[in-house]
Amino acid sequence: MQDFEKLGAFYLGRTYDLASGRREDGFVLYDSRDLVTHGVCVGMTGSGKTGLCLSMLEEAAIDGVPVIAVDPKGDLGNLLLTFPDLAPEDFRPWVNQDDARRKGVSVDQFAADEAAKWARGLAEWGQDGARIGRLRAASDFAIYTPGSSAGLPVSMLRSLDAPPPAFMEDRELFAERVTTTATSLLTLAGVGAEPGRSREHTLLTSILTATWAAGRGVDLAGLIQLIQAPPVQRIGVLELESFFPATDRFGLATAFNNLLASPGFDAWLDGEPLDIDRLLYSADGRPRVSILSIAHLGDRERMFFVSLLLNQLLAWMRAQQGTTSLRALFYMDEVFGFFPPVANPPSKTPLLTLLKQGRAFGLGCLLATQNPVDLDYKGLANCGTWWLGRLQTERDKARVLDGLEGALASGGGRFDRAYFDRALSGLSSRVFVMNNVHEDAPAVLESRWAMSYLRGPLTRDQIKVLMGPRKAAAALQATPHAASVPEHPSARPSGPPSRAEGDAGEGADRPVLPAGIAQFFLPVTLARPGAASLCYEPRAVGAGSVGFSDAKLRIDAARTVTVVAAIDARLGSVEWADGTVLDMSAKDLHAEPAAAARFLDVPPAATRARSYDSWAKSFKSWIGQSQTLDLLKSRRTGLVSAPGESERDFRVRLQTAAREQRDEAVEKLRRTYAPKLAALDEKIRRAVQAVDRESAQASQQKLQTAVSMGATVFGALLGRKALSASTLGKATTAARGVGRTMKESQDIERARQTLAAAEQQKAELEAHAQADIDALGGALDPLTETLEPVTLKPKRTDVTVQLVALAWVPVWKDAEGRLTPACR
Ligand SMILES: Nc1ncnc2c1ncn2[C@@H]1O[C@H](COP(=O)(O)OP(=O)(O)O)[C@@H](O)[C@H]1O
Ligand SMILES: [Mg+2]
């Protein structure tokens, strides 16, 4: 593993010398944390934007950072064309056959050529098949195709769910969500509607506000009904009927109905809902790269989908804890039309909010476009890194400069227009000027060779081939699951099986029990089979709560326990351990039967109030013994899972925590080594000067080599940030001013020794740094780390019994006297 992969640095390419038009040796490494202030990549078609951005996504994937990428053009699917063996037969199905024909070679030959080209290209950039293997292993790559069955399906319209409660508490965010959803729905239905101006928009926002505030989601069919019979009677101060009469509303309902009835619309309803957490992490917590391909959609549909996605992303983001590390990456290729400066399409507001707030939550956004005039300047000002590639015309260049100048000025940054003007004129493809607000100076780089095979846009059939096996696997998994929905444990009739229905006599009327014995009814939740009648069986019910606390683990959790158990007619006892734990609390129990019913006989013990006291005691001790809180502990991070947190969610959380710890550790290393290195370089500089004094020529070259970090350990650790601030600049100027006053050769000898010693020290420092970096470990450990089980038991004082009473459990009794449960 290259050092920079452990350090969370993204390998973007090598430095490039504009004057000579040559690539240099130094790696251009980008601190992944800088991406939380977002990036924008601008350049004409063919300038290498997508290649650069795809490489960045590859770096993110290798580092275990999950990615959601929106693909309006279709070439992001190339991320799935990764072949660690670099064998011609791997390339064969994916090469562009027209290209082969044009070149006059067979497809086989062309595939072999392409494979060789990729192997060569990677080698030139210090990469190999093994790195591709790591990339493939690090993340789970998938292509989703909303509204089409080619890739993985994703349902867009199942996604009009109510936002999570935490999100709704923020009134501004909630209002934003309502507005953009209304606009995107109207856009989709082809009803042009300006937020705040049209009554269609106002009506939809009223409907969405009312339903979501009540915690309910909507689907399109539901929406059509709600338009005709809105849940609100007034809009502002106007009566609904005078504001937007029913006859007119019918027109709007029809527009949505037409949409629903249009051919191919089913595909919009299929698939899993747009769930950001699931797009970012697999079922076992592995990071994912989810490509959302929208190339096949019309403009209106694209807009609808992208705004829904951005809204979901925003809601997901707001539910995360803050972090300073890069938690996830959102990439959008060819953002033209979604984030315009003047117009206000529904995608704009949520994207702007993401750019403004993403940093706090570790969500980095990366946008690519051909011209910055396509982008809102407020948004641009929120992008910390700019990659500027080759531009078509002088006018485009002037616009890019204006954009960058404006963005940097509003961020308080410096802007050397003359430098950028010159730099931008000399760019060839794959060469970019990078301006990163976290660094002292801009840099020019040539993008590294992409590990993915950049064959260009994937066809529908190719996406099908890529995603086919996955869809088949998903279908296989879904079928047996649906066929054998596991019976809820409490669906079985409660009580020991030996107790046949004939055991207790059946009294038709509800038995009269002494006052002071509380009685409850379990709700009927299972449908009546045929003509069965309702019966109630007597049981004991216990409800209580149990707390778990551990100061060291900072756990303070409580849980309610509700159990229904049989009453032994002979012994008059209740075995709580044999009872059924119910998924409800005491307040879900009913005071009255669901309907007229027959009642089975009550065991004598249950008619005595005393019995309940002793059952309450046994209930309390049963809770104390049986209830545990089972958690997982990660030794590596010291974190413990939260009550109710699944192993998958815990592992997802651990990955962010591990990344934060890694980033912190790297920062510490930087702080340790940067001054030491600077001091040594200064020493070397003086020594070189002393040695060189006699030869009169201040050897800049020698100095450069002596203190250059290029591809060394320090280059990886300290990167350009340190390089630009290092002693290099000072050293060269100082060297020029050296006088020629060296007299004694002894001094020279001494200077030589000093130089050798300093260089030796530097080598030692480097070895130390290497050892420290080796000790950091990989970012993906939390996925494979064996988690320790931690089991908390309640203290006796943490058990509270709320009630122990007689429970009437409903059962269905058919004509033959067979009993089936009426309650889960
Ligand atoms: N990092 C890269 N590695 C290998 N080839 C690249 C890379 N970047 C660009 N290319 C080549 O250049 C072509 C154009 O680059 P691309 O990134 O698609 O340009 P843009 O997105 O700016 O239109 C690609 O099809 C590919 O052949
Ligand atoms: Mg492109």
PDB file of N, CA and C and ligand atoms in Angstrom, residues 49-50 73 75 333-334, ligand 2:
ATOM      1  N   LYS A  49     -12.267  16.296 -17.432  1.00  0.00           N
ATOM      2  CA  LYS A  49     -12.993  16.502 -16.168  1.00  0.00           C
ATOM      3  C   LYS A  49     -13.463  15.184 -15.571  1.00  0.00           C
ATOM      4  N   THR A  50     -14.187  14.439 -16.410  1.00  0.00           N
ATOM      5  CA  THR A  50     -14.763  13.209 -15.881  1.00  0.00           C
ATOM      6  C   THR A  50     -13.652  12.245 -15.459  1.00  0.00           C
ATOM      7  N   LYS A  73     -24.734  11.896 -18.113  1.00  0.00           N
ATOM      8  CA  LYS A  73     -24.195  11.596 -19.431  1.00  0.00           C
ATOM      9  C   LYS A  73     -23.979  10.117 -19.685  1.00  0.00           C
ATOM     10  N   ASP A  75     -21.245   8.205 -18.457  1.00  0.00           N
ATOM     11  CA  ASP A  75     -19.914   7.582 -18.387  1.00  0.00           C
ATOM     12  C   ASP A  75     -19.424   7.218 -16.990  1.00  0.00           C
ATOM     13  N   ASP A 333     -21.843  14.911 -12.290  1.00  0.00           N
ATOM     14  CA  ASP A 333     -21.151  15.205 -13.543  1.00  0.00           C
ATOM     15  C   ASP A 333     -22.089  16.105 -14.361  1.00  0.00           C
ATOM     16  N   GLU A 334     -21.542  17.011 -15.131  1.00  0.00           N
ATOM     17  CA  GLU A 334     -22.344  17.860 -16.016  1.00  0.00           C
ATOM     18  C   GLU A 334     -23.546  18.453 -15.283  1.00  0.00           C
TER      19      GLU A 334
HETATM   20 MG    MG B   2     -17.266  14.392 -18.992  1.00  0.00          MG
END
